[in-house]
mmCIF file of C-alpha atoms in Angstrom:
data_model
loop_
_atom_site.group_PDB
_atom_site.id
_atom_site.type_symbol
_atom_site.label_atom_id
_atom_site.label_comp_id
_atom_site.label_asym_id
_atom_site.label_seq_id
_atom_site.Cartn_x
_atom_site.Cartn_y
_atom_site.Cartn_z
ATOM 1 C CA UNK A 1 -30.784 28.318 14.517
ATOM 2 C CA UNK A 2 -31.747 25.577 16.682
ATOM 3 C CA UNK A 3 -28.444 23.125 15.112
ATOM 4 C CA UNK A 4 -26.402 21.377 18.466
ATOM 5 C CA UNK A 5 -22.672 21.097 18.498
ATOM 6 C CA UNK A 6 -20.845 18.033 18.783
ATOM 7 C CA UNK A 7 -17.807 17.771 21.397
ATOM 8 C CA UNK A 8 -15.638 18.456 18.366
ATOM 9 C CA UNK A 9 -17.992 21.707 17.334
ATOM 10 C CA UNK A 10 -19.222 19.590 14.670
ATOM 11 C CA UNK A 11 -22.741 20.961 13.624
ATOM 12 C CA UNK A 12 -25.062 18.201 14.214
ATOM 13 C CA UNK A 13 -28.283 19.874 12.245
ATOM 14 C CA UNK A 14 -32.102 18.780 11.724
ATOM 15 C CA UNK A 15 -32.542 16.377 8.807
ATOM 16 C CA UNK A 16 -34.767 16.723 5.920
ATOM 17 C CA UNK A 17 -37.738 15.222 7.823
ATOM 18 C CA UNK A 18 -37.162 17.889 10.806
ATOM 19 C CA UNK A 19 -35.897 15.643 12.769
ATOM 20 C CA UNK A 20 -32.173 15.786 15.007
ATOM 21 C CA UNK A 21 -29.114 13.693 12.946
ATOM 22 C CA UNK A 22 -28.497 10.519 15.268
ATOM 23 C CA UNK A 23 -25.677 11.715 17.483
ATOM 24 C CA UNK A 24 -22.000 9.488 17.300
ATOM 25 C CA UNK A 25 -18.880 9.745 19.417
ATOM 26 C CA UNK A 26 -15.863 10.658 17.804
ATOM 27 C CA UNK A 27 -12.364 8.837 19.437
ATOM 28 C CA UNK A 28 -8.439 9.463 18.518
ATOM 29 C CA UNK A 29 -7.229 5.836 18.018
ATOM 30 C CA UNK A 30 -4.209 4.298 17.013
ATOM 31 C CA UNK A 31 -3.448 1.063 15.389
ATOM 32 C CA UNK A 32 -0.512 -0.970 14.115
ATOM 33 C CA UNK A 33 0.002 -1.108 10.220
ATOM 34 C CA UNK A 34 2.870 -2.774 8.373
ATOM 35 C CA UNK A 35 4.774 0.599 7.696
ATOM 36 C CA UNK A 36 4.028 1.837 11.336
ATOM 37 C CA UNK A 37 1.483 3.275 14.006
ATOM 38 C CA UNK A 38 -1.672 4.917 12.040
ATOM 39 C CA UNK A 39 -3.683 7.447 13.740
ATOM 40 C CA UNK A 40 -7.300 8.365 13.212
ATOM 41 C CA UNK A 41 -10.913 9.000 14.366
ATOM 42 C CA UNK A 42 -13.138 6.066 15.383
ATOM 43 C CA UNK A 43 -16.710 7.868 14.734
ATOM 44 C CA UNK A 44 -19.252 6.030 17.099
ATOM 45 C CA UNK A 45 -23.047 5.740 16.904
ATOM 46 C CA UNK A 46 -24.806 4.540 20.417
ATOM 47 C CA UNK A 47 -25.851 1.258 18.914
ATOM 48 C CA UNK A 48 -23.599 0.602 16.460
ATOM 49 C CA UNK A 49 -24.860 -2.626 13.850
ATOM 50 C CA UNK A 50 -21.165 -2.934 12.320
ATOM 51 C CA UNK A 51 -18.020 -0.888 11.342
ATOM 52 C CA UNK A 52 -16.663 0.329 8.318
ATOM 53 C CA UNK A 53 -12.766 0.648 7.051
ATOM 54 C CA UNK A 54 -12.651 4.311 4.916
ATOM 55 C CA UNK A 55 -10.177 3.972 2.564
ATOM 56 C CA UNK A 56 -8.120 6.521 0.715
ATOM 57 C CA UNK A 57 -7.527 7.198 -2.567
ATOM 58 C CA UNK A 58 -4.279 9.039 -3.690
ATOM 59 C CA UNK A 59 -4.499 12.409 -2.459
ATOM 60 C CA UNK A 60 -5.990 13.334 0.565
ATOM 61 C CA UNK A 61 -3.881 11.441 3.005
ATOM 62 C CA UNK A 62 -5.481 13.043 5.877
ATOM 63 C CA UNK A 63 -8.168 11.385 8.030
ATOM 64 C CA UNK A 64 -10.767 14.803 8.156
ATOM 65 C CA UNK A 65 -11.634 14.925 4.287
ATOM 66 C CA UNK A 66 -13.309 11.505 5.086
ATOM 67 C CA UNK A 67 -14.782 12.817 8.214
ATOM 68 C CA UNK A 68 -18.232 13.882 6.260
ATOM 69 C CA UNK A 69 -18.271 10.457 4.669
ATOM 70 C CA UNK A 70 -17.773 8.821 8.230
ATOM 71 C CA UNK A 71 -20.440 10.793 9.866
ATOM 72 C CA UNK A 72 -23.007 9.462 6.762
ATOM 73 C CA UNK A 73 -22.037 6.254 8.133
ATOM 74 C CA UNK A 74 -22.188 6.970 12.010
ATOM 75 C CA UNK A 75 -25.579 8.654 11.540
ATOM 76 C CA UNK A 76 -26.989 5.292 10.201
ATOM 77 C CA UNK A 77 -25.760 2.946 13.123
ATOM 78 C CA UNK A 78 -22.448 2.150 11.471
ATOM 79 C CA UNK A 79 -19.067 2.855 13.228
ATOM 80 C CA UNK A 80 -16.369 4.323 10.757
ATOM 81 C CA UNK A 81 -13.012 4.403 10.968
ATOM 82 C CA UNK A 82 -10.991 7.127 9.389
ATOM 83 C CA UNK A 83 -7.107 7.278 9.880
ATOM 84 C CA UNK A 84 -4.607 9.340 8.031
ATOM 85 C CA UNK A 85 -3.149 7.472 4.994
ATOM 86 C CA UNK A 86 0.784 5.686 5.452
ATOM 87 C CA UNK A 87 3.024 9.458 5.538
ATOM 88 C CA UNK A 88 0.492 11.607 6.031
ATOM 89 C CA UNK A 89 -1.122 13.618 9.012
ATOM 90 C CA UNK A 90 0.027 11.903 12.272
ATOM 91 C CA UNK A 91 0.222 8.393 10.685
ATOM 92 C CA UNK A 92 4.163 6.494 10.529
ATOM 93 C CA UNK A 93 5.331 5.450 7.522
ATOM 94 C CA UNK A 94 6.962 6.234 3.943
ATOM 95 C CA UNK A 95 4.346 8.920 2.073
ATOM 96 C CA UNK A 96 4.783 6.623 -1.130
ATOM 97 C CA UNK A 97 2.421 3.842 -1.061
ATOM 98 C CA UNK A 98 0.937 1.268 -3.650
ATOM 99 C CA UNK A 99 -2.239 -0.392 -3.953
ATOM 100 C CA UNK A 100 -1.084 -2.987 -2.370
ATOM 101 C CA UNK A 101 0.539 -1.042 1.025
ATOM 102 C CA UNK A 102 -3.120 0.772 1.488
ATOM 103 C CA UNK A 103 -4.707 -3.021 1.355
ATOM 104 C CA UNK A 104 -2.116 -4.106 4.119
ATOM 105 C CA UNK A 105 -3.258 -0.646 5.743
ATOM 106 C CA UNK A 106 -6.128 -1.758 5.713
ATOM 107 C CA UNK A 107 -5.937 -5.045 6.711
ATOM 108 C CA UNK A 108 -4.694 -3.729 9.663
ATOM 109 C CA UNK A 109 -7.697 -1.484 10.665
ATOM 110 C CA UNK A 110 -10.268 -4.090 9.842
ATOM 111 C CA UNK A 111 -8.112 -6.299 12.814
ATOM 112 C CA UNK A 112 -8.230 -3.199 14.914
ATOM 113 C CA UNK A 113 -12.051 -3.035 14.311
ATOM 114 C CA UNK A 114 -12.187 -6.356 15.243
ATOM 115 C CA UNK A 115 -10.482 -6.026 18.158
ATOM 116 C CA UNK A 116 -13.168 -3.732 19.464
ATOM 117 C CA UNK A 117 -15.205 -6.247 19.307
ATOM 118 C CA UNK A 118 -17.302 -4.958 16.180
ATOM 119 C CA UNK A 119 -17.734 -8.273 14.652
ATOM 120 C CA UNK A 120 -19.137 -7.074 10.893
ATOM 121 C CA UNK A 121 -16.865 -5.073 9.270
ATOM 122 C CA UNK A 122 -16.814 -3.383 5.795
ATOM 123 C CA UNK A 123 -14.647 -1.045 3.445
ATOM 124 C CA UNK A 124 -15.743 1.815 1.796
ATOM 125 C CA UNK A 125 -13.145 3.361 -0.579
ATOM 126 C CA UNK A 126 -12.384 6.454 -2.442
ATOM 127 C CA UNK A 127 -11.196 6.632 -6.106
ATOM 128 C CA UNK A 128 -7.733 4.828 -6.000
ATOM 129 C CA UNK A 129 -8.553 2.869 -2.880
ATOM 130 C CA UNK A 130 -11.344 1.027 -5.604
ATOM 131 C CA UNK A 131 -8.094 -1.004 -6.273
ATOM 132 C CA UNK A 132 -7.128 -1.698 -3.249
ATOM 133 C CA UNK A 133 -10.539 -2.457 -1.573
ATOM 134 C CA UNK A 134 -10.699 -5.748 -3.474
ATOM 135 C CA UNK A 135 -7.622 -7.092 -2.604
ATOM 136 C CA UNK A 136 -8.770 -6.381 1.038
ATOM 137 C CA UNK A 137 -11.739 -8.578 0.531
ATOM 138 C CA UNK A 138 -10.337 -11.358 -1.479
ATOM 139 C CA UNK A 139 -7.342 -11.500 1.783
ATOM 140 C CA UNK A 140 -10.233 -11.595 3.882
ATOM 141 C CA UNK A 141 -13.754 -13.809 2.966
ATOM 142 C CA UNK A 142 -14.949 -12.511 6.445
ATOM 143 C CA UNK A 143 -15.214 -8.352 5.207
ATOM 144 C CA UNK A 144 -18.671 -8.023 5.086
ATOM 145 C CA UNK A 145 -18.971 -6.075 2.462
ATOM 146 C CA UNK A 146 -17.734 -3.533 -0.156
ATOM 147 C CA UNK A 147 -18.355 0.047 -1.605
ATOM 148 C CA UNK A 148 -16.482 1.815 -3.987
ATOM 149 C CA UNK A 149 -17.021 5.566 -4.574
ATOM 150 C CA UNK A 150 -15.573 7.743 -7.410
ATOM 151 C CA UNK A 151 -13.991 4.037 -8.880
ATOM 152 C CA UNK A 152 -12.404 4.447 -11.844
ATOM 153 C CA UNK A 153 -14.126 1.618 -13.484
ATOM 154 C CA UNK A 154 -11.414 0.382 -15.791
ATOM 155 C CA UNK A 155 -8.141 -1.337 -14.648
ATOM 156 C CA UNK A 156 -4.977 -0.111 -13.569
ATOM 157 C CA UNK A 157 -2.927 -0.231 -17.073
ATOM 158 C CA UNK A 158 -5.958 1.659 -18.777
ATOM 159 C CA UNK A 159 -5.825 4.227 -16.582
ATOM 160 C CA UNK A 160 -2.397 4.463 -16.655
ATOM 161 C CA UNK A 161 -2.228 4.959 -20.173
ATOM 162 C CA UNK A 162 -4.749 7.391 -19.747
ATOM 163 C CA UNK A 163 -2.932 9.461 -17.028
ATOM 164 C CA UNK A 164 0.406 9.752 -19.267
ATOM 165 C CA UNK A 165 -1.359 10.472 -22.217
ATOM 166 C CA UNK A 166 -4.104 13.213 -21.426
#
């Protein structure tokens, strides 16, 4: 089939214009949050331009259902970080968490990121995490910049009242 495998067996195929994907390096890392140590997967282009936080909604807690979402990013120069939510996977912590807990999660991996000496870092986050990625970025003016996939688009107390009543 001609596709190459990554160190992880990930399949790293052609792209649409018959060309090989842009190859990353995927790391275990660790990293001090409030609740305890997180663990994840620091996904690693060759020349990175800048890092990105993935944050989780709800449900998954686990690091590897962002994985394909980090390897979009990777594959375009941009180092991702994926780490298994508060409770879940191999991460410390109480499984319950609020918006706010994921945001100090957060926080925390964006100072990580930093650490490494990636000196542009964003936050991409899923569903839920839409709340909580804008209390990351109004804690920090220096996040350089914000995407919010699957948001729910209307605020907490609306979707509440949704939730219990559907």
């Amino acid at each position: 089939s001609g596709a190459l495998l990554s160190a992880r067996g990930e399949s790293i195929a052609p792209t649409s214009n018959g060309r090989r994907a842009r190859r990353y390096e995927s790391r275990d890392v660790s990293f001090r949050g409030p609740a305890g140590r997180l663990r994840g997967s620091l996904l690693v282009p060759p020349k990175p331009r800048g890092a990105v936080v993935l944050l989780h909604g709800t449900i998954p807690g686990e690091r590897d259902y962002y994985r394909v979402f980090g390897r979009h990013f990777a594959h375009h120069d941009i180092a991702a970080l994926i780490y298994d939510r508060r409770g879940s996977g191999s991460s410390e912590g109480p499984d319950e968490s609020t918006i706010f807990d994921r945001a100090d999660d957060a926080g925390a991996a964006i100072a990580y990121l930093r650490d490494q000496g990636f000196p542009a870092v964003g936050v991409w986050a899923f569903s839920n995490g839409g709340w909580s990625a804008p209390i990351v970025a109004r804690r920090d003016p220096d996040v350089a910049f914000l995407i919010a996939f699957g948001a729910a688009g209307v605020t907490i107390a609306e979707a509440e009242v949704h939730r219990r009543v559907c």
